[in-house]
PDB file of C-alpha atoms in Angstrom:
ATOM      1  CA  MET Y 322      35.054  12.470  15.876  1.00 40.00           C
ATOM      2  CA  SER Y 323      37.358  13.959  18.487  1.00 38.00           C
ATOM      3  CA  ILE Y 324      39.453  11.683  20.738  1.00 40.00           C
ATOM      4  CA  SER Y 325      41.192  13.168  23.806  1.00 36.00           C
ATOM      5  CA  PHE Y 326      43.441  11.323  26.247  1.00 37.00           C
ATOM      6  CA  CYS Y 327      44.301  12.156  29.836  1.00 38.00           C
ATOM      7  CA  SER Y 328      45.927  10.380  32.756  1.00 36.00           C
ATOM      8  CA  SER Y 329      43.948   9.410  35.859  1.00 41.00           C
ATOM      9  CA  ALA Y 330      44.791   7.820  39.166  1.00 42.00           C
ATOM     10  CA  ASN Y 331      43.253   4.572  38.017  1.00 49.00           C
ATOM     11  CA  GLY Y 332      44.867   4.510  34.566  1.00 57.00           C
ATOM     12  CA  ASN Y 333      44.281   6.123  31.184  1.00 66.00           C
ATOM     13  CA  GLN Y 334      40.876   7.703  30.645  1.00 71.00           C
ATOM     14  CA  ILE Y 335      39.660   8.282  27.086  1.00 75.00           C
ATOM     15  CA  SER Y 336      36.879  10.604  25.983  1.00 81.00           C
ATOM     16  CA  ILE Y 337      35.610  10.032  22.433  1.00 85.00           C
ATOM     17  CA  TYR Y 338      33.382  12.551  20.638  1.00 88.00           C
ATOM     18  CA  ILE Y 339      31.443  11.662  17.464  1.00 89.00           C
ATOM     19  CA  LYS Y 340      30.339  14.446  15.088  1.00 89.00           C
ATOM     20  CA  SER Y 341      28.575  14.788  11.750  1.00 86.00           C
ATOM     21  CA  LEU Y 342      30.656  16.073   8.851  1.00 82.00           C
ATOM     22  CA  GLU Y 343      27.727  17.958   7.299  1.00 75.00           C
ATOM     23  CA  SER Y 344      26.207  19.632  10.363  1.00 80.00           C
ATOM     24  CA  GLN Y 345      29.237  19.609  12.698  1.00 86.00           C
ATOM     25  CA  LEU Y 346      26.807  18.469  15.418  1.00 89.00           C
ATOM     26  CA  PRO Y 347      27.440  15.591  17.854  1.00 90.00           C
ATOM     27  CA  LEU Y 348      25.917  12.217  16.962  1.00 90.00           C
ATOM     28  CA  LYS Y 349      23.935  10.386  19.600  1.00 89.00           C
ATOM     29  CA  GLY Y 350      23.803   6.577  19.521  1.00 90.00           C
ATOM     30  CA  ALA Y 351      26.962   5.998  17.503  1.00 91.00           C
ATOM     31  CA  VAL Y 352      28.645   2.644  18.195  1.00 91.00           C
ATOM     32  CA  ILE Y 353      32.351   2.549  19.140  1.00 89.00           C
ATOM     33  CA  ASP Y 354      33.600  -1.007  18.840  1.00 88.00           C
ATOM     34  CA  LEU Y 355      36.762  -1.693  20.852  1.00 82.00           C
ATOM     35  CA  HIS Y 356      36.603  -5.479  20.920  1.00 79.00           C
ATOM     36  CA  ALA Y 357      40.082  -5.534  19.429  1.00 79.00           C
ATOM     37  CA  CYS Y 358      41.252  -3.816  22.612  1.00 77.00           C
ATOM     38  CA  ASN Y 359      39.200  -6.230  24.765  1.00 78.00           C
ATOM     39  CA  LEU Y 360      37.155  -3.268  25.954  1.00 77.00           C
ATOM     40  CA  GLY Y 361      33.796  -4.076  24.298  1.00 82.00           C
ATOM     41  CA  LYS Y 362      31.278  -1.741  22.624  1.00 86.00           C
ATOM     42  CA  PHE Y 363      30.082   1.715  23.667  1.00 87.00           C
ATOM     43  CA  LEU Y 364      27.273   4.093  22.623  1.00 89.00           C
ATOM     44  CA  SER Y 365      27.743   7.862  22.389  1.00 90.00           C
ATOM     45  CA  ASP Y 366      25.479  10.061  24.545  1.00 91.00           C
ATOM     46  CA  GLU Y 367      23.535  13.188  23.531  1.00 91.00           C
ATOM     47  CA  ASN Y 368      26.836  15.079  23.346  1.00 90.00           C
ATOM     48  CA  GLY Y 369      28.294  12.433  21.030  1.00 88.00           C
ATOM     49  CA  GLU Y 370      30.662  11.410  23.845  1.00 88.00           C
ATOM     50  CA  VAL Y 371      31.931   8.076  25.137  1.00 85.00           C
ATOM     51  CA  GLN Y 372      34.265   7.777  28.113  1.00 80.00           C
ATOM     52  CA  ILE Y 373      36.547   4.730  28.340  1.00 76.00           C
ATOM     53  CA  GLN Y 374      39.071   3.840  31.000  1.00 73.00           C
ATOM     54  CA  SER Y 375      41.945   1.387  30.636  1.00 65.00           C
ATOM     55  CA  ASP Y 376      44.606   0.356  33.153  1.00 62.00           C
ATOM     56  CA  HIS Y 377      46.995  -0.932  30.489  1.00 61.00           C
ATOM     57  CA  VAL Y 378      48.761   0.346  27.420  1.00 56.00           C
ATOM     58  CA  ARG Y 379      46.794  -0.826  24.403  1.00 66.00           C
ATOM     59  CA  SER Y 380      46.976  -0.479  20.637  1.00 76.00           C
ATOM     60  CA  CYS Y 381      44.191  -1.799  18.428  1.00 79.00           C
ATOM     61  CA  VAL Y 382      41.727  -1.074  15.634  1.00 85.00           C
ATOM     62  CA  MET Y 383      38.626   0.968  16.483  1.00 86.00           C
ATOM     63  CA  TYR Y 384      35.354   0.651  14.489  1.00 89.00           C
ATOM     64  CA  ILE Y 385      32.806   3.474  14.536  1.00 90.00           C
ATOM     65  CA  SER Y 386      29.321   3.141  13.036  1.00 90.00           C
ATOM     66  CA  ALA Y 387      26.067   5.131  13.100  1.00 86.00           C
ATOM     67  CA  SER Y 388      22.766   4.712  11.300  1.00 80.00           C
ATOM     68  CA  GLY Y 389      22.804   6.565   7.974  1.00 75.00           C
ATOM     69  CA  TYR Y 390      26.559   7.245   8.064  1.00 81.00           C
ATOM     70  CA  ILE Y 391      29.634   5.694   6.469  1.00 82.00           C
ATOM     71  CA  SER Y 392      31.496   3.548   9.009  1.00 85.00           C
ATOM     72  CA  LEU Y 393      35.003   4.501  10.099  1.00 87.00           C
ATOM     73  CA  VAL Y 394      38.017   2.285  10.874  1.00 87.00           C
ATOM     74  CA  ARG Y 395      40.847   3.919  12.793  1.00 84.00           C
ATOM     75  CA  ASN Y 396      43.925   2.828  14.717  1.00 81.00           C
ATOM     76  CA  LEU Y 397      43.726   3.605  18.446  1.00 76.00           C
ATOM     77  CA  SER Y 398      46.705   3.784  20.796  1.00 72.00           C
ATOM     78  CA  ILE Y 399      46.206   4.113  24.553  1.00 66.00           C
ATOM     79  CA  SER Y 400      49.230   5.014  26.661  1.00 63.00           C
ATOM     80  CA  GLU Y 401      50.501   7.589  29.115  1.00 59.00           C
ATOM     81  CA  SER Y 402      52.336   9.409  26.324  1.00 54.00           C
ATOM     82  CA  THR Y 403      49.081  10.074  24.490  1.00 51.00           C
ATOM     83  CA  SER Y 404      47.381  11.687  27.497  1.00 53.00           C
ATOM     84  CA  GLY Y 405      45.943  15.042  26.566  1.00 54.00           C
ATOM     85  CA  ASP Y 406      46.042  14.449  22.798  1.00 57.00           C
ATOM     86  CA  LYS Y 407      42.957  15.403  20.759  1.00 64.00           C
ATOM     87  CA  LEU Y 408      42.067  13.765  17.483  1.00 67.00           C
ATOM     88  CA  THR Y 409      39.018  14.741  15.451  1.00 70.00           C
ATOM     89  CA  PHE Y 410      37.108  12.476  13.082  1.00 73.00           C
ATOM     90  CA  TYR Y 411      33.883  13.257  11.261  1.00 84.00           C
ATOM     91  CA  MET Y 412      31.303  10.823   9.982  1.00 85.00           C
ATOM     92  CA  GLN Y 413      29.848  11.399   6.528  1.00 79.00           C
ATOM     93  CA  ARG Y 414      26.220  10.581   5.673  1.00 74.00           C
ATOM     94  CA  GLN Y 415      25.680   7.896   3.066  1.00 68.00           C
ATOM     95  CA  ASP Y 416      23.186   8.319   0.241  1.00 61.00           C
ATOM     96  CA  GLN Y 417      19.903   6.609   1.009  1.00 67.00           C
ATOM     97  CA  TYR Y 418      17.632   5.169  -1.667  1.00 73.00           C
ATOM     98  CA  LYS Y 419      13.904   5.299  -1.055  1.00 82.00           C
ATOM     99  CA  SER Y 420      11.246   3.803  -3.327  1.00 87.00           C
ATOM    100  CA  GLY Y 421       7.544   4.482  -3.729  1.00 90.00           C
ATOM    101  CA  ARG Y 422       4.668   3.393  -5.970  1.00 93.00           C
ATOM    102  CA  ILE Y 423       1.889   5.342  -7.639  1.00 95.00           C
ATOM    103  CA  TRP Y 424      -1.587   3.859  -8.121  1.00 94.00           C
ATOM    104  CA  SER Y 425      -4.852   4.945  -9.696  1.00 94.00           C
ATOM    105  CA  SER Y 426      -7.441   5.829  -7.056  1.00 92.00           C
ATOM    106  CA  GLU Y 427     -10.153   4.546  -9.393  1.00 90.00           C
ATOM    107  CA  ASP Y 428      -9.138   0.903  -9.924  1.00 90.00           C
ATOM    108  CA  GLN Y 429      -5.899   0.602  -7.822  1.00 90.00           C
ATOM    109  CA  SER Y 430      -3.825  -0.177 -10.930  1.00 92.00           C
ATOM    110  CA  PRO Y 431      -0.160   0.997 -11.146  1.00 94.00           C
ATOM    111  CA  ILE Y 432       0.457   4.106 -13.257  1.00 94.00           C
ATOM    112  CA  PRO Y 433       3.547   4.037 -15.525  1.00 94.00           C
ATOM    113  CA  ASN Y 434       5.344   7.098 -16.961  1.00 93.00           C
ATOM    114  CA  VAL Y 435       4.398   9.448 -14.119  1.00 94.00           C
ATOM    115  CA  GLU Y 436       6.770  12.422 -13.908  1.00 93.00           C
ATOM    116  CA  VAL Y 437       8.001  12.782 -10.318  1.00 93.00           C
ATOM    117  CA  GLN Y 438       9.734  16.051  -9.437  1.00 92.00           C
ATOM    118  CA  ILE Y 439      11.792  15.891  -6.230  1.00 89.00           C
ATOM    119  CA  ARG Y 440      12.842  19.056  -4.380  1.00 88.00           C
ATOM    120  CA  GLU Y 441      14.332  19.509  -0.934  1.00 83.00           C
ATOM    121  CA  ILE Y 442      12.357  21.984   1.199  1.00 82.00           C
ATOM    122  CA  ASN Y 443      13.967  25.475   1.320  1.00 78.00           C
ATOM    123  CA  ASN Y 444      16.097  24.528  -1.673  1.00 77.00           C
ATOM    124  CA  ASN Y 445      15.291  25.392  -5.298  1.00 76.00           C
ATOM    125  CA  ASP Y 446      17.370  22.541  -6.706  1.00 77.00           C
ATOM    126  CA  LYS Y 447      15.240  19.654  -7.983  1.00 82.00           C
ATOM    127  CA  TYR Y 448      15.499  16.598 -10.193  1.00 85.00           C
ATOM    128  CA  THR Y 449      13.004  14.442 -12.053  1.00 89.00           C
ATOM    129  CA  VAL Y 450      12.405  10.690 -12.279  1.00 90.00           C
ATOM    130  CA  PHE Y 451       9.676   8.624 -13.968  1.00 93.00           C
ATOM    131  CA  THR Y 452       7.725   5.588 -12.795  1.00 92.00           C
ATOM    132  CA  ASP Y 453       8.263   2.221 -14.491  1.00 92.00           C
ATOM    133  CA  LYS Y 454       5.531  -0.090 -15.793  1.00 90.00           C
ATOM    134  CA  TYR Y 455       4.809  -1.167 -12.212  1.00 91.00           C
ATOM    135  CA  GLY Y 456       4.248   2.433 -11.079  1.00 92.00           C
ATOM    136  CA  GLN Y 457       7.458   2.379  -9.043  1.00 92.00           C
ATOM    137  CA  PHE Y 458      10.065   5.143  -8.682  1.00 91.00           C
ATOM    138  CA  SER Y 459      13.185   5.678  -6.554  1.00 87.00           C
ATOM    139  CA  MET Y 460      14.948   8.708  -5.161  1.00 85.00           C
ATOM    140  CA  VAL Y 461      18.199   9.448  -3.350  1.00 77.00           C
ATOM    141  CA  HIS Y 462      18.532  11.688  -0.310  1.00 71.00           C
ATOM    142  CA  SER Y 463      21.564  12.391   1.868  1.00 64.00           C
ATOM    143  CA  SER Y 464      19.976  14.341   4.722  1.00 66.00           C
ATOM    144  CA  ASN Y 465      16.984  14.192   7.049  1.00 70.00           C
ATOM    145  CA  LYS Y 466      15.485  17.354   5.592  1.00 79.00           C
ATOM    146  CA  PRO Y 467      11.919  16.970   4.233  1.00 86.00           C
ATOM    147  CA  VAL Y 468      11.389  16.869   0.476  1.00 88.00           C
ATOM    148  CA  GLN Y 469       8.474  17.873  -1.743  1.00 90.00           C
ATOM    149  CA  LEU Y 470       7.266  15.375  -4.342  1.00 92.00           C
ATOM    150  CA  ALA Y 471       5.175  16.573  -7.288  1.00 94.00           C
ATOM    151  CA  PHE Y 472       3.467  14.021  -9.556  1.00 96.00           C
ATOM    152  CA  TYR Y 473       2.363  14.796 -13.140  1.00 95.00           C
ATOM    153  CA  HIS Y 474       0.528  12.671 -15.715  1.00 94.00           C
ATOM    154  CA  PRO Y 475      -1.724  13.897 -18.573  1.00 93.00           C
ATOM    155  CA  LYS Y 476      -4.549  11.499 -17.639  1.00 93.00           C
ATOM    156  CA  PHE Y 477      -4.487  12.203 -13.893  1.00 95.00           C
ATOM    157  CA  GLN Y 478      -4.846  15.188 -11.609  1.00 94.00           C
ATOM    158  CA  ASN Y 479      -1.577  16.694 -10.351  1.00 94.00           C
ATOM    159  CA  LEU Y 480      -0.531  15.615  -6.874  1.00 94.00           C
ATOM    160  CA  GLU Y 481       1.938  17.095  -4.366  1.00 93.00           C
ATOM    161  CA  LYS Y 482       3.224  15.553  -1.130  1.00 91.00           C
ATOM    162  CA  ILE Y 483       5.782  16.552   1.505  1.00 90.00           C
ATOM    163  CA  ILE Y 484       7.826  13.658   2.925  1.00 87.00           C
ATOM    164  CA  TYR Y 485       9.401  13.794   6.386  1.00 85.00           C
ATOM    165  CA  PHE Y 486      12.128  11.188   6.809  1.00 76.00           C
ATOM    166  CA  ARG Y 487      12.618   9.005   9.873  1.00 72.00           C
ATOM    167  CA  GLU Y 488      15.477   6.681  10.714  1.00 63.00           C
ATOM    168  CA  ASP Y 489      13.150   3.666  10.719  1.00 64.00           C
ATOM    169  CA  MET Y 490      11.604   4.612   7.370  1.00 70.00           C
ATOM    170  CA  SER Y 491      12.146   1.777   4.876  1.00 69.00           C
ATOM    171  CA  GLY Y 492      10.306   3.305   1.885  1.00 79.00           C
ATOM    172  CA  LEU Y 493       8.152   6.171   0.679  1.00 85.00           C
ATOM    173  CA  GLY Y 494       4.936   4.129   0.590  1.00 86.00           C
ATOM    174  CA  ALA Y 495       2.042   4.358  -1.878  1.00 91.00           C
ATOM    175  CA  PHE Y 496       0.548   7.413  -3.584  1.00 94.00           C
ATOM    176  CA  PHE Y 497      -2.848   7.559  -5.307  1.00 95.00           C
ATOM    177  CA  MET Y 498      -3.651   9.812  -8.271  1.00 95.00           C
ATOM    178  CA  THR Y 499      -7.199  10.654  -9.374  1.00 94.00           C
ATOM    179  CA  PRO Y 500      -8.076  10.251 -13.083  1.00 94.00           C
ATOM    180  CA  VAL Y 501      -9.015  13.408 -14.971  1.00 92.00           C
ATOM    181  CA  LYS Y 502     -12.742  13.611 -15.740  1.00 86.00           C
ATOM    182  CA  VAL Y 503     -13.446  14.927 -19.222  1.00 75.00           C
ATOM    183  CA  GLU Y 504     -16.128  17.614 -19.037  1.00 68.00           C
ATOM    184  CA  LYS Y 505     -16.420  18.260 -22.768  1.00 60.00           C
ATOM    185  CA  ASP Y 506     -18.511  16.100 -25.055  1.00 55.00           C
ATOM    186  CA  THR Y 507     -19.779  14.034 -22.163  1.00 49.00           C
ATOM    187  CA  LYS Y 508     -22.668  12.755 -24.258  1.00 52.00           C
ATOM    188  CA  GLU Y 509     -20.252  11.175 -26.712  1.00 53.00           C
ATOM    189  CA  MET Y 510     -18.372   9.436 -23.924  1.00 57.00           C
ATOM    190  CA  VAL Y 511     -21.513   7.706 -22.580  1.00 58.00           C
ATOM    191  CA  PRO Y 512     -22.194   4.472 -24.444  1.00 60.00           C
ATOM    192  CA  PRO Y 513     -25.720   3.958 -25.784  1.00 58.00           C
ATOM    193  CA  LYS Y 514     -27.935   1.893 -23.525  1.00 59.00           C
ATOM    194  CA  LEU Y 515     -28.376  -1.730 -24.471  1.00 56.00           C
ATOM    195  CA  LYS Y 516     -31.870  -2.918 -25.072  1.00 54.00           C
ATOM    196  CA  GLY Y 517     -33.111  -5.917 -23.112  1.00 55.00           C
ATOM    197  CA  TYR Y 518     -34.977  -8.802 -24.640  1.00 49.00           C
ATOM    198  CA  THR Y 519     -36.461  -6.761 -27.439  1.00 50.00           C
ATOM    199  CA  SER Y 520     -36.176  -7.944 -31.011  1.00 47.00           C
ATOM    200  CA  LYS Y 521     -36.720  -6.555 -34.429  1.00 51.00           C
ATOM    201  CA  LYS Y 522     -38.410  -8.456 -37.213  1.00 50.00           C
ATOM    202  CA  PHE Y 523     -37.051  -8.057 -40.701  1.00 48.00           C
ATOM    203  CA  THR Y 524     -39.818  -8.386 -43.334  1.00 48.00           C
ATOM    204  CA  PHE Y 525     -39.201  -9.579 -46.849  1.00 47.00           C
ATOM    205  CA  ARG Y 526     -42.043  -9.242 -49.331  1.00 51.00           C
ATOM    206  CA  LYS Y 527     -42.410 -11.316 -52.481  1.00 49.00           C
ATOM    207  CA  LYS Y 528     -45.161 -11.634 -55.006  1.00 50.00           C
ATOM    208  CA  ASN Y 529     -47.011 -14.931 -55.373  1.00 50.00           C
ATOM    209  CA  LEU Y 530     -46.927 -15.551 -59.124  1.00 48.00           C
ATOM    210  CA  SER Y 531     -49.735 -18.095 -59.109  1.00 48.00           C
ATOM    211  CA  ASN Y 532     -52.510 -15.879 -57.797  1.00 50.00           C
ATOM    212  CA  ASN Y 533     -50.785 -12.486 -57.868  1.00 49.00           C
ATOM    213  CA  ILE Y 534     -51.433 -12.093 -54.091  1.00 42.00           C
ATOM    214  CA  GLU Y 535     -48.730 -10.464 -52.002  1.00 45.00           C
ATOM    215  CA  SER Y 536     -47.563 -12.681 -49.113  1.00 44.00           C
ATOM    216  CA  VAL Y 537     -45.343 -11.892 -46.175  1.00 41.00           C
ATOM    217  CA  GLU Y 538     -42.354 -13.887 -44.884  1.00 45.00           C
ATOM    218  CA  LYS Y 539     -40.866 -12.885 -41.524  1.00 47.00           C
ATOM    219  CA  THR Y 540     -37.432 -13.781 -40.181  1.00 52.00           C
ATOM    220  CA  ASP Y 541     -36.165 -12.912 -36.649  1.00 55.00           C
ATOM    221  CA  GLN Y 542     -32.457 -12.030 -36.188  1.00 81.00           C
ATOM    222  CA  TYR Y 543     -30.983 -12.051 -32.640  1.00 85.00           C
ATOM    223  CA  ILE Y 544     -27.485 -11.220 -31.404  1.00 88.00           C
ATOM    224  CA  ILE Y 545     -25.699 -11.391 -28.034  1.00 86.00           C
ATOM    225  CA  VAL Y 546     -23.985  -8.074 -27.276  1.00 84.00           C
ATOM    226  CA  LEU Y 547     -20.816  -8.496 -25.185  1.00 83.00           C
ATOM    227  CA  ALA Y 548     -19.532  -4.924 -24.936  1.00 83.00           C
ATOM    228  CA  LEU Y 549     -19.403  -1.409 -26.358  1.00 79.00           C
ATOM    229  CA  LEU Y 550     -15.755  -0.378 -26.778  1.00 80.00           C
ATOM    230  CA  LYS Y 551     -13.731   2.631 -27.855  1.00 76.00           C
ATOM    231  CA  ASN Y 552     -10.486   0.712 -28.354  1.00 74.00           C
ATOM    232  CA  LEU Y 553     -10.341  -2.702 -30.028  1.00 76.00           C
ATOM    233  CA  ASP Y 554      -6.606  -3.364 -29.514  1.00 72.00           C
ATOM    234  CA  ASP Y 555      -7.118  -5.915 -26.720  1.00 68.00           C
ATOM    235  CA  LEU Y 556     -10.222  -7.523 -28.252  1.00 73.00           C
ATOM    236  CA  PRO Y 557      -8.712 -11.030 -28.846  1.00 71.00           C
ATOM    237  CA  THR Y 558      -7.319 -11.268 -25.306  1.00 74.00           C
ATOM    238  CA  ARG Y 559     -10.453  -9.867 -23.710  1.00 77.00           C
ATOM    239  CA  PHE Y 560     -12.807 -12.361 -25.377  1.00 79.00           C
ATOM    240  CA  PRO Y 561     -10.645 -15.392 -26.242  1.00 82.00           C
ATOM    241  CA  GLY Y 562     -12.046 -18.290 -28.258  1.00 78.00           C
ATOM    242  CA  LEU Y 563     -15.212 -16.529 -29.419  1.00 83.00           C
ATOM    243  CA  ASP Y 564     -16.392 -15.901 -32.959  1.00 83.00           C
ATOM    244  CA  LEU Y 565     -16.726 -12.144 -32.542  1.00 83.00           C
ATOM    245  CA  LYS Y 566     -18.336  -9.632 -34.846  1.00 86.00           C
ATOM    246  CA  THR Y 567     -18.318  -5.852 -34.619  1.00 87.00           C
ATOM    247  CA  LYS Y 568     -20.662  -3.084 -35.633  1.00 84.00           C
ATOM    248  CA  SER Y 569     -20.180   0.687 -35.449  1.00 83.00           C
ATOM    249  CA  LYS Y 570     -22.427   2.572 -33.020  1.00 77.00           C
ATOM    250  CA  GLY Y 571     -21.456   6.232 -33.402  1.00 76.00           C
ATOM    251  CA  ASN Y 572     -18.143   6.734 -31.614  1.00 77.00           C
ATOM    252  CA  TRP Y 573     -18.394   3.250 -30.112  1.00 80.00           C
ATOM    253  CA  THR Y 574     -18.037  -0.235 -31.538  1.00 84.00           C
ATOM    254  CA  GLN Y 575     -20.518  -2.953 -30.637  1.00 83.00           C
ATOM    255  CA  VAL Y 576     -18.953  -6.387 -30.058  1.00 85.00           C
ATOM    256  CA  TYR Y 577     -21.424  -9.271 -30.448  1.00 86.00           C
ATOM    257  CA  LEU Y 578     -22.050 -12.944 -31.224  1.00 87.00           C
ATOM    258  CA  GLY Y 579     -24.525 -14.220 -33.796  1.00 85.00           C
ATOM    259  CA  PRO Y 580     -26.882 -13.600 -35.446  1.00 87.00           C
ATOM    260  CA  TYR Y 581     -29.253 -16.392 -34.400  1.00 84.00           C
ATOM    261  CA  ALA Y 582     -32.461 -17.298 -36.211  1.00 84.00           C
ATOM    262  CA  THR Y 583     -34.648 -17.885 -33.138  1.00 85.00           C
ATOM    263  CA  GLU Y 584     -34.930 -16.242 -29.749  1.00 84.00           C
ATOM    264  CA  LYS Y 585     -34.915 -19.645 -28.055  1.00 84.00           C
ATOM    265  CA  TYR Y 586     -31.547 -20.564 -29.542  1.00 85.00           C
ATOM    266  CA  ALA Y 587     -30.157 -17.103 -28.675  1.00 85.00           C
ATOM    267  CA  LEU Y 588     -31.262 -17.565 -25.042  1.00 87.00           C
ATOM    268  CA  GLN Y 589     -29.462 -20.910 -24.889  1.00 86.00           C
ATOM    269  CA  LYS Y 590     -26.262 -19.267 -26.111  1.00 87.00           C
ATOM    270  CA  LEU Y 591     -26.766 -16.394 -23.659  1.00 85.00           C
ATOM    271  CA  ASN Y 592     -26.936 -18.838 -20.742  1.00 86.00           C
ATOM    272  CA  GLU Y 593     -23.550 -20.249 -21.790  1.00 86.00           C
ATOM    273  CA  VAL Y 594     -21.913 -16.856 -22.322  1.00 83.00           C
ATOM    274  CA  GLU Y 595     -23.259 -15.243 -19.125  1.00 82.00           C
ATOM    275  CA  LYS Y 596     -21.201 -17.604 -16.959  1.00 80.00           C
ATOM    276  CA  LYS Y 597     -18.027 -15.863 -18.095  1.00 82.00           C
ATOM    277  CA  TYR Y 598     -19.438 -12.511 -19.278  1.00 82.00           C
ATOM    278  CA  PRO Y 599     -22.323 -11.600 -16.919  1.00 81.00           C
ATOM    279  CA  THR Y 600     -23.002  -8.265 -18.688  1.00 80.00           C
ATOM    280  CA  ALA Y 601     -23.931  -9.962 -21.979  1.00 82.00           C
ATOM    281  CA  ARG Y 602     -27.391  -9.087 -23.333  1.00 84.00           C
ATOM    282  CA  ILE Y 603     -29.652 -10.153 -26.188  1.00 85.00           C
ATOM    283  CA  ASN Y 604     -30.351  -7.453 -28.761  1.00 81.00           C
ATOM    284  CA  ASN Y 605     -31.561  -7.151 -32.316  1.00 79.00           C
ATOM    285  CA  LEU Y 606     -29.155  -7.033 -35.190  1.00 70.00           C
TER     286      LEU Y 606
END
């Protein structure tokens, strides 16, 4: 900031110029607070200039502030002896923290451990941060230059975005990554279809000793299938309070209740379970 003093017929006229330390360019809209001199507040124009006129000799503290810059506090003396003097001050940008969140485009859940590479446009220097368990990350920037963000996660497609900063920008916003679709062994990834209300009868044969005639005894076994899962780590929390059983189905594990001796009793249990687990189905053991 440059301050020059000159005498005028009506008193002492002051011209104040505000400049950026980094770009050496004038700052428009900077606030010069001269309440301590009983002169009020002033805003710099497009040339970073403010003109102030005082009829009296004054000495006070001057406060200078601008959005995105570190505020300055300087002593200001206004008198005839200072007419024509030029003082230069520069305002330094302050680091600005911006946060963003990364979500899955499939189910809108936050994605932790995403690698975020941050690089300023036209600059090869970059640094890396990672998202937390809420999918959130933060970055620091000290200029209004746009930056390129690159997102990497082994289970999601790579994503790149260019961010243009504005003075009224409070955060980076939300980013959505698309899950990677596995093309290989797609047949193994598709769970086997559940059968509807079909049942299988298990037949036990025994010989009648009295007349040596073979008789047949039939017993029906029914189960209620809740899910076909690859991972059983969250099984207790997913189906709390149920007497679960499991059975291997190739690369999948069948989670079920039962068995029940009659189809009628199995249907009664299904009506109870369907209220909380609508995808439950009756199947044979």
